[in-house]
Coordinates of C-alpha atoms and ligand atoms in Angstrom, one line a residue:
M8 CA 25.0 -16.5 11.1
S9 CA 21.7 -15.0 10.3
C10 CA 21.0 -14.2 6.6
R11 CA 20.5 -10.7 5.4
R12 CA 16.9 -9.6 5.6
G13 CA 14.6 -8.8 2.7
A14 CA 13.3 -5.3 2.1
L15 CA 9.8 -4.1 2.7
I16 CA 8.7 -2.2 -0.4
V17 CA 5.3 -0.6 -0.7
L18 CA 3.4 0.7 -3.7
E19 CA 0.7 3.2 -3.0
G20 CA -1.5 5.5 -5.1
V21 CA -5.1 6.2 -6.0
D22 CA -7.2 3.5 -7.5
R23 CA -6.3 2.4 -11.1
A24 CA -2.8 4.0 -10.9
G25 CA -1.3 0.6 -11.9
K26 CA 0.0 -0.6 -8.6
T27 CA -1.0 -4.2 -9.0
T28 CA 0.7 -4.5 -12.4
Q29 CA 3.8 -2.8 -11.2
C30 CA 4.0 -5.0 -8.0
Q31 CA 3.8 -8.1 -10.2
T32 CA 6.4 -6.9 -12.7
L33 CA 8.7 -5.8 -9.9
V34 CA 8.5 -9.2 -8.2
Q35 CA 9.3 -11.0 -11.5
A36 CA 12.2 -8.7 -12.2
L37 CA 13.7 -9.2 -8.7
Q38 CA 13.3 -13.0 -8.9
Q39 CA 14.9 -13.0 -12.4
S40 CA 17.9 -11.3 -11.0
G41 CA 18.2 -13.9 -8.3
R42 CA 16.7 -12.0 -5.4
P43 CA 13.9 -13.8 -3.5
A44 CA 10.8 -11.7 -3.6
E45 CA 7.1 -12.1 -3.0
I46 CA 4.0 -10.0 -3.5
M47 CA 1.5 -9.2 -0.8
R48 CA -1.6 -7.1 -1.0
F49 CA -3.8 -5.2 1.4
P50 CA -6.6 -5.7 1.9
D51 CA -5.8 -9.5 1.9
R52 CA -9.4 -10.6 1.1
T53 CA -8.6 -14.3 1.8
T54 CA -8.8 -14.1 5.6
K55 CA -11.9 -14.0 7.7
I56 CA -11.4 -10.3 8.4
G57 CA -10.6 -9.8 4.7
Q58 CA -13.9 -11.4 3.7
L59 CA -15.8 -8.9 5.8
I60 CA -13.8 -6.1 4.1
N61 CA -14.4 -7.6 0.6
S62 CA -18.2 -7.8 1.2
Y63 CA -18.1 -4.1 2.3
L64 CA -16.1 -3.0 -0.7
E65 CA -18.4 -4.9 -3.1
K66 CA -21.3 -3.1 -1.4
K67 CA -22.8 -6.4 -0.3
S68 CA -22.7 -5.2 3.3
N69 CA -22.5 -2.0 5.2
L70 CA -20.1 -1.3 8.1
E71 CA -19.8 1.7 10.4
D72 CA -16.9 3.9 9.2
H73 CA -14.7 3.6 12.3
T74 CA -15.3 -0.2 12.4
V75 CA -14.2 -0.8 8.8
H76 CA -11.1 1.3 9.4
L77 CA -10.1 -0.9 12.3
L78 CA -10.8 -4.0 10.2
F79 CA -8.5 -2.8 7.5
S80 CA -5.8 -2.2 10.2
A81 CA -6.5 -5.6 11.8
N82 CA -6.1 -7.2 8.4
R83 CA -2.6 -5.8 8.3
W84 CA -1.7 -6.8 11.9
E85 CA -2.9 -10.4 11.3
M86 CA -0.2 -10.7 8.6
V87 CA 2.6 -9.2 10.6
P88 CA 4.0 -12.5 12.0
L89 CA 4.2 -13.9 8.4
M90 CA 5.7 -10.6 7.1
K91 CA 8.5 -10.6 9.7
Q92 CA 9.2 -14.3 9.1
K93 CA 9.6 -13.7 5.4
L94 CA 11.8 -10.6 5.8
E95 CA 14.0 -12.5 8.2
Q96 CA 14.3 -15.3 5.7
G97 CA 15.8 -12.8 3.3
I98 CA 12.6 -12.5 1.2
T99 CA 11.8 -9.0 -0.2
L100 CA 8.1 -8.2 0.2
V101 CA 6.5 -6.1 -2.5
V102 CA 3.3 -4.8 -1.0
D103 CA 0.3 -3.5 -3.0
R104 CA -1.1 -0.9 -0.6
Y105 CA -0.4 -0.6 3.2
A106 CA -1.3 1.6 6.1
F107 CA -1.1 4.8 3.9
S108 CA -4.1 3.7 1.9
G109 CA -5.8 2.9 5.2
V110 CA -5.3 6.5 6.4
A111 CA -5.9 8.2 3.0
F112 CA -9.2 6.5 2.3
T113 CA -10.7 6.8 5.8
S114 CA -9.6 10.3 6.3
A115 CA -11.2 11.3 3.0
K116 CA -14.5 10.6 4.8
P117 CA -16.1 13.5 6.8
G118 CA -15.1 13.8 10.4
F119 CA -11.9 11.7 10.3
S120 CA -8.5 13.3 11.1
L121 CA -5.2 11.9 9.8
E122 CA -4.0 11.5 13.4
W123 CA -7.0 9.3 14.5
C124 CA -6.6 7.2 11.3
M125 CA -2.9 6.6 11.8
K126 CA -3.2 5.3 15.4
P127 CA -4.2 1.7 14.9
D128 CA -1.3 1.2 12.4
V129 CA 1.4 2.7 14.7
G130 CA 4.1 0.0 15.2
L131 CA 3.5 -2.0 12.0
P132 CA 6.7 -3.1 10.2
K133 CA 8.0 0.1 8.6
P134 CA 8.5 0.0 4.9
D135 CA 12.1 0.7 3.7
L136 CA 10.6 2.4 0.6
V137 CA 7.2 3.7 -0.3
M138 CA 6.6 4.5 -4.0
F139 CA 3.6 6.7 -4.7
L140 CA 2.2 6.1 -8.2
Q141 CA 1.0 9.6 -9.0
L142 CA -1.9 9.8 -11.4
N143 CA -4.5 12.5 -11.8
P144 CA -7.8 11.1 -10.6
S145 CA -9.6 12.0 -13.8
M146 CA -7.0 10.0 -15.8
A147 CA -7.5 7.1 -13.4
A148 CA -11.2 7.3 -14.0
N149 CA -10.6 6.8 -17.7
R150 CA -8.8 3.5 -17.1
G151 CA -10.8 0.3 -17.0
E152 CA -13.5 -0.8 -14.4
F153 CA -13.5 2.5 -12.5
G154 CA -16.7 2.8 -10.5
I155 CA -17.6 -0.8 -9.6
E156 CA -16.5 -0.9 -5.9
R157 CA -17.1 1.4 -3.0
Y158 CA -14.9 4.6 -3.0
E159 CA -14.5 4.5 -6.8
T160 CA -15.8 8.0 -7.7
S161 CA -13.7 10.8 -9.0
D162 CA -14.7 13.2 -6.2
F163 CA -13.7 10.8 -3.5
Q164 CA -10.5 9.8 -5.2
R165 CA -9.6 13.5 -5.4
T166 CA -9.9 13.8 -1.7
V167 CA -7.9 10.6 -1.2
S168 CA -5.2 12.1 -3.4
Q169 CA -5.0 15.2 -1.2
R170 CA -4.7 13.0 1.9
F171 CA -1.8 11.1 0.3
E172 CA -0.1 14.4 -0.4
E173 CA -0.5 15.3 3.3
L174 CA 1.0 11.9 4.3
M175 CA 3.9 12.5 2.0
Q176 CA 5.0 15.5 4.0
D177 CA 6.2 13.1 6.7
S178 CA 9.9 12.8 6.3
S179 CA 10.2 9.8 8.6
I180 CA 9.0 7.7 5.6
N181 CA 11.1 7.1 2.6
W182 CA 8.6 8.3 0.0
K183 CA 9.4 8.4 -3.7
V184 CA 6.9 9.8 -6.2
I185 CA 6.5 8.1 -9.5
D186 CA 4.8 9.6 -12.5
A187 CA 2.3 6.8 -13.3
A188 CA 0.9 8.5 -16.4
R189 CA 3.7 6.9 -18.5
T190 CA 3.9 3.5 -20.1
I191 CA 4.0 0.4 -18.0
E192 CA 7.7 -0.2 -19.1
E193 CA 8.8 3.4 -18.2
V194 CA 7.2 3.3 -14.8
H195 CA 8.7 -0.2 -14.2
K196 CA 12.2 1.0 -15.0
D197 CA 12.0 3.7 -12.3
I198 CA 10.5 1.4 -9.7
K199 CA 13.1 -1.3 -10.4
L200 CA 16.0 1.1 -10.0
L201 CA 14.7 2.5 -6.7
S202 CA 14.0 -1.0 -5.4
E203 CA 17.4 -2.3 -6.2
D204 CA 19.0 0.6 -4.4
I205 CA 17.0 -0.1 -1.3
L206 CA 17.7 -3.8 -1.1
S207 CA 21.4 -3.4 -0.1
L208 CA 20.6 -0.6 2.3
A209 CA 17.8 -2.5 4.1
E210 CA 19.7 -5.8 4.5
N211 CA 22.0 -4.2 7.1
Q212 CA 19.3 -2.6 9.2
P213 CA 16.6 -4.0 11.5
V214 CA 13.0 -3.6 10.4
G215 CA 11.7 -0.3 11.8
E216 CA 8.3 0.5 13.4
L217 CA 5.9 2.6 11.5
W218 CA 5.0 6.1 12.8
K219 CA 6.8 5.4 16.2
Ligands
NYM324 N1 -8.6 0.6 1.2 C1 -7.5 -0.2 1.2 C2 -9.0 1.2 2.3 O1 -10.0 1.9 2.3 N2 -8.3 1.0 3.5 C3 -7.2 0.2 3.5 O2 -6.5 0.1 4.6 C4 -6.7 -0.4 2.3 C5 -5.5 -1.3 2.3 O3 -9.8 -0.6 -0.4 N3 -10.4 1.3 -2.9 C6 -9.4 0.7 0.0 C7 -8.7 1.2 -1.2 C8 -9.3 0.5 -2.4 C9 -9.9 -0.8 -1.8 O4 -8.8 -2.0 -3.5 C10 -9.0 -2.0 -2.2 P1 -7.8 -3.0 -4.3 O5 -8.2 -2.9 -5.7 O6 -8.0 -4.4 -3.7 O7 -6.4 -2.5 -4.0

């Protein structure tokens, strides 16, 4: 008999919304309650593709805009076999950014439509739950280290925020909006409750295909 699959849970939001902290806290909480869970993040800067992306984000190299978009997508696709394997083993994956960041950031550049940006990620494992950590870009700018990497300007982040809002109109995705302006503990409480609810729903369903 095959074991029940893990859930695919994604945290999204503008830069400095607290996604990484919340992903780590959620994985710990799930593990403590006896549920196997692991964190993943995109971009995964450890692979060869990830290293190209890292150098681009750190402004050590320049890449053409379409090219870097496709690299971000390829960086997700290269992890798909591992993701599927882990989900099938009953491990819940808590993912720090996914295709939604890919679309929101590239489509914030001039000349890129949401439709074009979505295409390369069509068919990726579909998240069971996407929590959007909502934070006003000017509040995000006041949090630490804003402005070091590429894209980290308030103007760009404002456009990214608008693109996320457009993506959230898509009712085929299980979006939940979380007010990220509160304390780490308050935000975690909401995220944990929503995640626990989705675990039991996901285990009886096959993994879906994104935007298909
Ligand atoms: N980013 C992230 C993209 O532009 N496209 C993508 O597909 C993904 C996953 O990279 N500014 C951007 C958003 C962030 C940066 O930052 C990655 P971090 O701090 O590693 O999440």
